[in-house]
PDB file of C-alpha atoms and ligand atoms in Angstrom:
ATOM      1  CA  MET A   1     -19.297   1.646  10.465  1.00  0.00           C
ATOM      2  CA  PRO A   2     -21.738  -1.306  10.224  1.00  0.00           C
ATOM      3  CA  GLU A   3     -25.228  -0.733  11.322  1.00  0.00           C
ATOM      4  CA  GLN A   4     -26.219  -1.309  15.030  1.00  0.00           C
ATOM      5  CA  ILE A   5     -27.885  -4.725  15.739  1.00  0.00           C
ATOM      6  CA  THR A   6     -29.659  -5.597  18.944  1.00  0.00           C
ATOM      7  CA  LEU A   7     -30.771  -9.055  19.438  1.00  0.00           C
ATOM      8  CA  TYR A   8     -33.561  -9.704  21.996  1.00  0.00           C
ATOM      9  CA  GLY A   9     -33.524 -13.290  23.381  1.00  0.00           C
ATOM     10  CA  HIS A  10     -33.046 -15.819  26.044  1.00  0.00           C
ATOM     11  CA  GLY A  11     -30.497 -18.611  26.201  1.00  0.00           C
ATOM     12  CA  TYR A  12     -32.998 -21.116  26.965  1.00  0.00           C
ATOM     13  CA  SER A  13     -34.855 -20.782  23.646  1.00  0.00           C
ATOM     14  CA  PRO A  14     -33.958 -23.090  20.847  1.00  0.00           C
ATOM     15  CA  TYR A  15     -34.930 -20.382  18.380  1.00  0.00           C
ATOM     16  CA  CYS A  16     -32.543 -17.955  20.122  1.00  0.00           C
ATOM     17  CA  ILE A  17     -29.840 -20.470  20.312  1.00  0.00           C
ATOM     18  CA  SER A  18     -30.129 -20.806  16.491  1.00  0.00           C
ATOM     19  CA  ALA A  19     -29.759 -16.935  16.157  1.00  0.00           C
ATOM     20  CA  TYR A  20     -26.772 -16.872  18.407  1.00  0.00           C
ATOM     21  CA  ILE A  21     -25.014 -19.521  16.329  1.00  0.00           C
ATOM     22  CA  ALA A  22     -25.772 -17.678  13.138  1.00  0.00           C
ATOM     23  CA  PHE A  23     -24.218 -14.449  14.318  1.00  0.00           C
ATOM     24  CA  ASP A  24     -21.235 -16.281  15.835  1.00  0.00           C
ATOM     25  CA  GLU A  25     -20.582 -18.115  12.436  1.00  0.00           C
ATOM     26  CA  ALA A  26     -20.976 -15.112  10.491  1.00  0.00           C
ATOM     27  CA  GLY A  27     -18.798 -13.087  12.889  1.00  0.00           C
ATOM     28  CA  VAL A  28     -21.353 -10.281  13.045  1.00  0.00           C
ATOM     29  CA  ASP A  29     -21.396  -8.368  16.275  1.00  0.00           C
ATOM     30  CA  TYR A  30     -24.430  -7.460  18.240  1.00  0.00           C
ATOM     31  CA  THR A  31     -25.817  -6.364  21.547  1.00  0.00           C
ATOM     32  CA  HIS A  32     -27.648  -8.939  23.383  1.00  0.00           C
ATOM     33  CA  HIS A  33     -30.767  -8.028  25.574  1.00  0.00           C
ATOM     34  CA  VAL A  34     -32.343 -10.833  27.647  1.00  0.00           C
ATOM     35  CA  ILE A  35     -36.252 -10.852  27.469  1.00  0.00           C
ATOM     36  CA  ASP A  36     -37.981 -12.845  30.158  1.00  0.00           C
ATOM     37  CA  VAL A  37     -40.917 -14.491  28.307  1.00  0.00           C
ATOM     38  CA  THR A  38     -42.763 -15.011  31.422  1.00  0.00           C
ATOM     39  CA  ASN A  39     -42.800 -11.330  32.070  1.00  0.00           C
ATOM     40  CA  LYS A  40     -42.513  -9.684  28.800  1.00  0.00           C
ATOM     41  CA  PRO A  41     -41.865  -5.945  28.927  1.00  0.00           C
ATOM     42  CA  ALA A  42     -44.587  -3.883  27.288  1.00  0.00           C
ATOM     43  CA  TRP A  43     -41.970  -1.814  25.290  1.00  0.00           C
ATOM     44  CA  PHE A  44     -40.736  -5.070  23.550  1.00  0.00           C
ATOM     45  CA  ILE A  45     -44.283  -5.790  22.266  1.00  0.00           C
ATOM     46  CA  GLU A  46     -45.076  -2.194  21.337  1.00  0.00           C
ATOM     47  CA  SER A  47     -41.778  -1.459  19.707  1.00  0.00           C
ATOM     48  CA  VAL A  48     -40.006  -4.623  18.733  1.00  0.00           C
ATOM     49  CA  ASN A  49     -42.099  -7.499  18.119  1.00  0.00           C
ATOM     50  CA  PRO A  50     -45.919  -7.222  18.372  1.00  0.00           C
ATOM     51  CA  VAL A  51     -46.135 -11.118  18.473  1.00  0.00           C
ATOM     52  CA  GLY A  52     -44.059 -10.902  21.669  1.00  0.00           C
ATOM     53  CA  LYS A  53     -41.817 -13.775  20.557  1.00  0.00           C
ATOM     54  CA  ILE A  54     -38.005 -14.153  20.785  1.00  0.00           C
ATOM     55  CA  PRO A  55     -35.721 -13.840  18.974  1.00  0.00           C
ATOM     56  CA  ALA A  56     -36.254 -10.615  17.380  1.00  0.00           C
ATOM     57  CA  ILE A  57     -33.657  -7.971  16.249  1.00  0.00           C
ATOM     58  CA  THR A  58     -33.376  -4.315  15.659  1.00  0.00           C
ATOM     59  CA  TYR A  59     -31.192  -3.373  12.750  1.00  0.00           C
ATOM     60  CA  GLY A  60     -29.844   0.054  12.009  1.00  0.00           C
ATOM     61  CA  GLY A  61     -31.051   3.468  13.429  1.00  0.00           C
ATOM     62  CA  PRO A  62     -29.213   5.229  16.019  1.00  0.00           C
ATOM     63  CA  SER A  63     -27.545   3.763  18.849  1.00  0.00           C
ATOM     64  CA  VAL A  64     -30.035   3.532  21.822  1.00  0.00           C
ATOM     65  CA  PRO A  65     -30.409   1.704  24.910  1.00  0.00           C
ATOM     66  CA  PRO A  66     -32.057  -1.890  24.090  1.00  0.00           C
ATOM     67  CA  ASP A  67     -34.965  -1.046  26.256  1.00  0.00           C
ATOM     68  CA  GLN A  68     -35.778   2.147  24.240  1.00  0.00           C
ATOM     69  CA  PRO A  69     -35.695   0.930  20.610  1.00  0.00           C
ATOM     70  CA  SER A  70     -35.687   3.551  17.987  1.00  0.00           C
ATOM     71  CA  PRO A  71     -38.527   3.848  15.565  1.00  0.00           C
ATOM     72  CA  GLU A  72     -35.880   4.320  12.763  1.00  0.00           C
ATOM     73  CA  SER A  73     -34.392   0.875  13.192  1.00  0.00           C
ATOM     74  CA  ARG A  74     -35.907  -2.037  11.232  1.00  0.00           C
ATOM     75  CA  LYS A  75     -37.387  -4.798  13.348  1.00  0.00           C
ATOM     76  CA  ILE A  76     -36.899  -8.427  12.198  1.00  0.00           C
ATOM     77  CA  SER A  77     -38.444 -11.513  13.878  1.00  0.00           C
ATOM     78  CA  GLU A  78     -38.628 -15.288  13.119  1.00  0.00           C
ATOM     79  CA  SER A  79     -35.468 -17.191  13.856  1.00  0.00           C
ATOM     80  CA  ARG A  80     -35.260 -18.607  10.387  1.00  0.00           C
ATOM     81  CA  VAL A  81     -35.497 -15.180   8.795  1.00  0.00           C
ATOM     82  CA  ILE A  82     -33.063 -13.818  11.187  1.00  0.00           C
ATOM     83  CA  ALA A  83     -30.528 -16.672  10.328  1.00  0.00           C
ATOM     84  CA  ASP A  84     -30.956 -15.957   6.638  1.00  0.00           C
ATOM     85  CA  PHE A  85     -30.431 -12.222   7.226  1.00  0.00           C
ATOM     86  CA  VAL A  86     -27.359 -12.797   9.099  1.00  0.00           C
ATOM     87  CA  ALA A  87     -26.056 -15.225   6.336  1.00  0.00           C
ATOM     88  CA  ASP A  88     -26.682 -12.432   3.819  1.00  0.00           C
ATOM     89  CA  LEU A  89     -24.826  -9.726   5.950  1.00  0.00           C
ATOM     90  CA  ASN A  90     -21.816 -11.973   5.700  1.00  0.00           C
ATOM     91  CA  PRO A  91     -21.803 -14.103   2.549  1.00  0.00           C
ATOM     92  CA  ALA A  92     -18.135 -14.906   3.149  1.00  0.00           C
ATOM     93  CA  ALA A  93     -19.130 -17.096   6.140  1.00  0.00           C
ATOM     94  CA  HIS A  94     -20.826 -19.461   3.607  1.00  0.00           C
ATOM     95  CA  LEU A  95     -23.736 -20.261   5.761  1.00  0.00           C
ATOM     96  CA  VAL A  96     -25.381 -20.999   2.389  1.00  0.00           C
ATOM     97  CA  PRO A  97     -23.289 -23.362   0.407  1.00  0.00           C
ATOM     98  CA  ALA A  98     -21.745 -22.191  -2.766  1.00  0.00           C
ATOM     99  CA  ASP A  99     -22.729 -25.617  -4.527  1.00  0.00           C
ATOM    100  CA  LEU A 100     -25.903 -25.484  -6.350  1.00  0.00           C
ATOM    101  CA  LEU A 101     -27.116 -28.977  -5.268  1.00  0.00           C
ATOM    102  CA  ALA A 102     -25.826 -28.498  -1.783  1.00  0.00           C
ATOM    103  CA  ARG A 103     -28.111 -25.438  -1.532  1.00  0.00           C
ATOM    104  CA  VAL A 104     -30.985 -27.610  -2.638  1.00  0.00           C
ATOM    105  CA  ASP A 105     -30.218 -30.259   0.130  1.00  0.00           C
ATOM    106  CA  MET A 106     -29.984 -27.359   2.541  1.00  0.00           C
ATOM    107  CA  ARG A 107     -33.583 -25.969   1.749  1.00  0.00           C
ATOM    108  CA  LEU A 108     -35.148 -29.506   1.563  1.00  0.00           C
ATOM    109  CA  ALA A 109     -33.856 -30.282   5.213  1.00  0.00           C
ATOM    110  CA  ILE A 110     -35.216 -26.853   6.334  1.00  0.00           C
ATOM    111  CA  LEU A 111     -38.564 -27.535   4.724  1.00  0.00           C
ATOM    112  CA  ASP A 112     -38.716 -30.948   6.246  1.00  0.00           C
ATOM    113  CA  TRP A 113     -37.700 -29.605   9.613  1.00  0.00           C
ATOM    114  CA  VAL A 114     -40.423 -26.953   9.503  1.00  0.00           C
ATOM    115  CA  HIS A 115     -43.182 -29.043   7.939  1.00  0.00           C
ATOM    116  CA  HIS A 116     -42.469 -32.209   9.837  1.00  0.00           C
ATOM    117  CA  GLY A 117     -39.708 -32.329  12.527  1.00  0.00           C
ATOM    118  CA  LEU A 118     -40.784 -29.294  14.464  1.00  0.00           C
ATOM    119  CA  GLY A 119     -44.286 -30.749  14.754  1.00  0.00           C
ATOM    120  CA  VAL A 120     -42.956 -34.103  16.232  1.00  0.00           C
ATOM    121  CA  TRP A 121     -40.531 -32.278  18.311  1.00  0.00           C
ATOM    122  CA  SER A 122     -43.158 -30.083  19.917  1.00  0.00           C
ATOM    123  CA  GLY A 123     -45.656 -32.975  20.200  1.00  0.00           C
ATOM    124  CA  VAL A 124     -43.151 -34.937  22.077  1.00  0.00           C
ATOM    125  CA  PHE A 125     -41.924 -32.278  24.533  1.00  0.00           C
ATOM    126  CA  SER A 126     -45.056 -30.173  24.890  1.00  0.00           C
ATOM    127  CA  GLY A 127     -47.686 -32.611  23.848  1.00  0.00           C
ATOM    128  CA  PRO A 128     -48.959 -36.163  24.146  1.00  0.00           C
ATOM    129  CA  ARG A 129     -46.904 -37.753  21.442  1.00  0.00           C
ATOM    130  CA  PRO A 130     -44.686 -40.678  22.301  1.00  0.00           C
ATOM    131  CA  THR A 131     -41.020 -39.982  22.309  1.00  0.00           C
ATOM    132  CA  GLU A 132     -40.553 -42.882  19.985  1.00  0.00           C
ATOM    133  CA  ASP A 133     -42.077 -40.644  17.242  1.00  0.00           C
ATOM    134  CA  LEU A 134     -38.886 -38.317  17.594  1.00  0.00           C
ATOM    135  CA  PHE A 135     -36.754 -41.445  16.676  1.00  0.00           C
ATOM    136  CA  VAL A 136     -38.736 -42.107  13.548  1.00  0.00           C
ATOM    137  CA  TRP A 137     -38.124 -38.500  12.577  1.00  0.00           C
ATOM    138  CA  LEU A 138     -34.342 -38.872  13.505  1.00  0.00           C
ATOM    139  CA  GLU A 139     -34.190 -41.866  11.085  1.00  0.00           C
ATOM    140  CA  ASP A 140     -35.528 -39.620   8.403  1.00  0.00           C
ATOM    141  CA  LEU A 141     -33.118 -37.028   9.222  1.00  0.00           C
ATOM    142  CA  GLN A 142     -30.196 -39.605   9.240  1.00  0.00           C
ATOM    143  CA  ARG A 143     -31.217 -40.769   5.551  1.00  0.00           C
ATOM    144  CA  ARG A 144     -30.668 -37.157   4.476  1.00  0.00           C
ATOM    145  CA  LEU A 145     -27.167 -36.866   5.688  1.00  0.00           C
ATOM    146  CA  PRO A 146     -24.344 -37.124   3.194  1.00  0.00           C
ATOM    147  CA  PRO A 147     -21.729 -39.943   4.359  1.00  0.00           C
ATOM    148  CA  THR A 148     -19.540 -37.368   6.035  1.00  0.00           C
ATOM    149  CA  GLY A 149     -19.990 -33.716   7.197  1.00  0.00           C
ATOM    150  CA  PHE A 150     -23.099 -31.760   7.699  1.00  0.00           C
ATOM    151  CA  VAL A 151     -26.551 -31.788   6.213  1.00  0.00           C
ATOM    152  CA  ALA A 152     -25.639 -29.858   3.078  1.00  0.00           C
ATOM    153  CA  GLY A 153     -21.964 -31.145   3.172  1.00  0.00           C
ATOM    154  CA  THR A 154     -20.549 -27.985   4.658  1.00  0.00           C
ATOM    155  CA  PHE A 155     -22.007 -26.408   7.765  1.00  0.00           C
ATOM    156  CA  SER A 156     -25.175 -24.407   6.729  1.00  0.00           C
ATOM    157  CA  LEU A 157     -28.266 -22.760   7.668  1.00  0.00           C
ATOM    158  CA  ALA A 158     -30.010 -26.127   7.921  1.00  0.00           C
ATOM    159  CA  ASP A 159     -27.588 -27.411  10.697  1.00  0.00           C
ATOM    160  CA  ILE A 160     -28.050 -23.903  12.369  1.00  0.00           C
ATOM    161  CA  VAL A 161     -31.993 -24.308  12.300  1.00  0.00           C
ATOM    162  CA  MET A 162     -32.002 -27.766  13.691  1.00  0.00           C
ATOM    163  CA  VAL A 163     -29.018 -28.131  16.064  1.00  0.00           C
ATOM    164  CA  PRO A 164     -30.570 -26.502  19.311  1.00  0.00           C
ATOM    165  CA  PHE A 165     -33.654 -29.113  18.821  1.00  0.00           C
ATOM    166  CA  LEU A 166     -31.177 -32.081  18.373  1.00  0.00           C
ATOM    167  CA  LYS A 167     -29.129 -31.304  21.431  1.00  0.00           C
ATOM    168  CA  LEU A 168     -32.003 -30.391  23.770  1.00  0.00           C
ATOM    169  CA  PRO A 169     -33.445 -33.825  23.869  1.00  0.00           C
ATOM    170  CA  VAL A 170     -30.197 -35.375  24.741  1.00  0.00           C
ATOM    171  CA  TRP A 171     -29.628 -32.703  27.435  1.00  0.00           C
ATOM    172  CA  PHE A 172     -33.284 -33.487  28.688  1.00  0.00           C
ATOM    173  CA  TRP A 173     -32.634 -37.208  28.987  1.00  0.00           C
ATOM    174  CA  GLU A 174     -29.230 -36.675  30.564  1.00  0.00           C
ATOM    175  CA  ASN A 175     -30.875 -34.608  33.273  1.00  0.00           C
ATOM    176  CA  GLY A 176     -34.020 -36.611  33.683  1.00  0.00           C
ATOM    177  CA  LEU A 177     -36.209 -33.431  32.619  1.00  0.00           C
ATOM    178  CA  ALA A 178     -38.330 -34.993  30.027  1.00  0.00           C
ATOM    179  CA  LYS A 179     -41.074 -37.513  30.324  1.00  0.00           C
ATOM    180  CA  GLY A 180     -40.278 -41.259  29.967  1.00  0.00           C
ATOM    181  CA  ASP A 181     -37.247 -43.188  30.725  1.00  0.00           C
ATOM    182  CA  GLY A 182     -34.218 -40.731  29.621  1.00  0.00           C
ATOM    183  CA  LYS A 183     -31.591 -43.741  30.105  1.00  0.00           C
ATOM    184  CA  LYS A 184     -33.682 -45.808  27.647  1.00  0.00           C
ATOM    185  CA  TYR A 185     -33.904 -43.040  24.910  1.00  0.00           C
ATOM    186  CA  LEU A 186     -29.992 -42.327  25.329  1.00  0.00           C
ATOM    187  CA  GLU A 187     -29.612 -46.108  24.828  1.00  0.00           C
ATOM    188  CA  MET A 188     -31.770 -46.027  21.764  1.00  0.00           C
ATOM    189  CA  LEU A 189     -29.469 -43.341  20.310  1.00  0.00           C
ATOM    190  CA  GLN A 190     -26.468 -45.653  20.842  1.00  0.00           C
ATOM    191  CA  GLU A 191     -27.896 -48.378  18.627  1.00  0.00           C
ATOM    192  CA  PRO A 192     -25.804 -49.378  15.573  1.00  0.00           C
ATOM    193  CA  LYS A 193     -28.412 -48.010  13.283  1.00  0.00           C
ATOM    194  CA  PHE A 194     -27.809 -44.432  14.502  1.00  0.00           C
ATOM    195  CA  ALA A 195     -24.057 -44.383  13.892  1.00  0.00           C
ATOM    196  CA  ARG A 196     -24.242 -41.702  11.193  1.00  0.00           C
ATOM    197  CA  LEU A 197     -26.834 -39.618  13.288  1.00  0.00           C
ATOM    198  CA  ARG A 198     -24.299 -39.939  16.211  1.00  0.00           C
ATOM    199  CA  LYS A 199     -21.437 -38.774  14.077  1.00  0.00           C
ATOM    200  CA  TYR A 200     -23.389 -35.716  12.884  1.00  0.00           C
ATOM    201  CA  LEU A 201     -24.409 -34.920  16.409  1.00  0.00           C
ATOM    202  CA  GLU A 202     -20.728 -35.056  17.446  1.00  0.00           C
ATOM    203  CA  ASP A 203     -19.614 -32.804  14.671  1.00  0.00           C
ATOM    204  CA  LEU A 204     -22.274 -30.367  15.555  1.00  0.00           C
ATOM    205  CA  ASP A 205     -21.122 -30.388  19.203  1.00  0.00           C
ATOM    206  CA  ALA A 206     -17.533 -29.731  18.134  1.00  0.00           C
ATOM    207  CA  ARG A 207     -18.501 -26.588  16.525  1.00  0.00           C
ATOM    208  CA  PRO A 208     -17.204 -23.594  18.585  1.00  0.00           C
ATOM    209  CA  SER A 209     -20.358 -21.581  17.684  1.00  0.00           C
ATOM    210  CA  VAL A 210     -22.585 -24.271  19.183  1.00  0.00           C
ATOM    211  CA  GLN A 211     -20.557 -24.708  22.183  1.00  0.00           C
ATOM    212  CA  ARG A 212     -20.683 -20.883  22.914  1.00  0.00           C
ATOM    213  CA  SER A 213     -24.158 -20.631  22.325  1.00  0.00           C
ATOM    214  CA  TRP A 214     -25.191 -23.300  24.824  1.00  0.00           C
ATOM    215  CA  ASP A 215     -25.839 -21.799  28.150  1.00  0.00           C
ATOM    216  CA  VAL A 216     -26.754 -24.338  30.858  1.00  0.00           C
ATOM    217  CA  GLU A 217     -27.822 -21.722  33.345  1.00  0.00           C
ATOM    218  CA  ALA A 218     -30.188 -20.209  30.909  1.00  0.00           C
ATOM    219  CA  LEU A 219     -31.616 -23.505  30.123  1.00  0.00           C
ATOM    220  CA  LEU A 220     -32.090 -24.368  33.683  1.00  0.00           C
ATOM    221  CA  GLU A 221     -33.916 -21.199  34.083  1.00  0.00           C
ATOM    222  CA  ARG A 222     -36.862 -22.480  31.971  1.00  0.00           C
ATOM    223  CA  TRP A 223     -36.918 -26.125  30.815  1.00  0.00           C
ATOM    224  CA  PRO A 224     -37.740 -27.817  34.206  1.00  0.00           C
ATOM    225  CA  ASP A 225     -40.731 -25.675  34.349  1.00  0.00           C
ATOM    226  CA  ILE A 226     -41.839 -25.984  30.777  1.00  0.00           C
ATOM    227  CA  LEU A 227     -41.420 -29.781  30.937  1.00  0.00           C
ATOM    228  CA  LYS A 228     -42.891 -30.454  34.170  1.00  0.00           C
ATOM    229  CA  GLY A 229     -46.139 -32.249  34.177  1.00  0.00           C
ATOM    230  CA  ASN A 230     -45.503 -33.361  30.542  1.00  0.00           C
TER     231      ASN A 230
HETATM  232  N1  GSH B   1     -41.452 -19.061  14.820  1.00  0.00           N
HETATM  233  C1  GSH B   1     -40.613 -18.383  15.837  1.00  0.00           C
HETATM  234  C2  GSH B   1     -41.079 -19.032  17.123  1.00  0.00           C
HETATM  235  C3  GSH B   1     -40.253 -18.266  18.276  1.00  0.00           C
HETATM  236  C4  GSH B   1     -40.902 -18.880  19.537  1.00  0.00           C
HETATM  237  O1  GSH B   1     -41.889 -19.481  19.868  1.00  0.00           O
HETATM  238  N2  GSH B   1     -40.138 -18.372  20.676  1.00  0.00           N
HETATM  239  C5  GSH B   1     -40.598 -18.494  21.992  1.00  0.00           C
HETATM  240  C6  GSH B   1     -39.353 -18.965  22.871  1.00  0.00           C
HETATM  241  S1  GSH B   1     -38.742 -20.294  22.640  1.00  0.00           S
HETATM  242  C7  GSH B   1     -41.208 -17.369  22.487  1.00  0.00           C
HETATM  243  O2  GSH B   1     -40.824 -16.275  22.308  1.00  0.00           O
HETATM  244  N3  GSH B   1     -42.194 -17.685  23.465  1.00  0.00           N
HETATM  245  C8  GSH B   1     -42.991 -16.656  24.142  1.00  0.00           C
HETATM  246  C9  GSH B   1     -44.550 -16.388  23.707  1.00  0.00           C
HETATM  247  O3  GSH B   1     -44.911 -17.035  22.639  1.00  0.00           O
HETATM  248  O4  GSH B   1     -45.135 -15.499  24.400  1.00  0.00           O
HETATM  249  C10 GSH B   1     -39.301 -18.205  15.495  1.00  0.00           C
HETATM  250  O5  GSH B   1     -38.855 -19.156  14.625  1.00  0.00           O
HETATM  251  O6  GSH B   1     -38.659 -17.371  16.017  1.00  0.00           O
END
């Protein structure tokens, strides 16, 4: 019997969406327990993630109700660590490419996302940065892409980490949720210079794990409020 895994999350959270996609791609079963981040239960902070952030998982230990986590299970937080862990649980899913240099491409893309892309994304959608800054980063991302396929050739952890953050802006603009003229930004994405990026976004959208992890109802629960006033 595999160890029990409980994933604490919410479908609005891009970090949780990454975790859902990793589990789905790896074919690893888990129990999902929704956490309302606007009203976090005390037991979650006390017994699962003292930092109070989602996603977080419990791994192993006895089978218990999700709201009564066992002290015997291992607690794991941070979406990228969770995605790495899931990739390690099922190496046959090849979420880490077999090719040596493809692994380098994957890791460089993740580093760029963590040190650069994420700051730009947050600055645009929860700060004062102009949306145009995101397009500058998207050009950087496009330059990283090989002529076809995903960031590291085959679908990998790099795509898993970034895909929710790539899909969300398009969804915000289509639904008039983010600041500025969404129609204009959607048109900018259609410019010929973004042809390779568009193909990448299409390839991501076509991935069943990505489709199954995209929960519009959950997104609508939080994003209109988060983006209000920005
Ligand atoms: N570095 C963390 C960030 C996770 C994160 O910020 N999660 C948000 C939801 S999108 C959260 O839990 N917010 C609640 C809070 O900060 O209290 C990761 O990669 O998992």
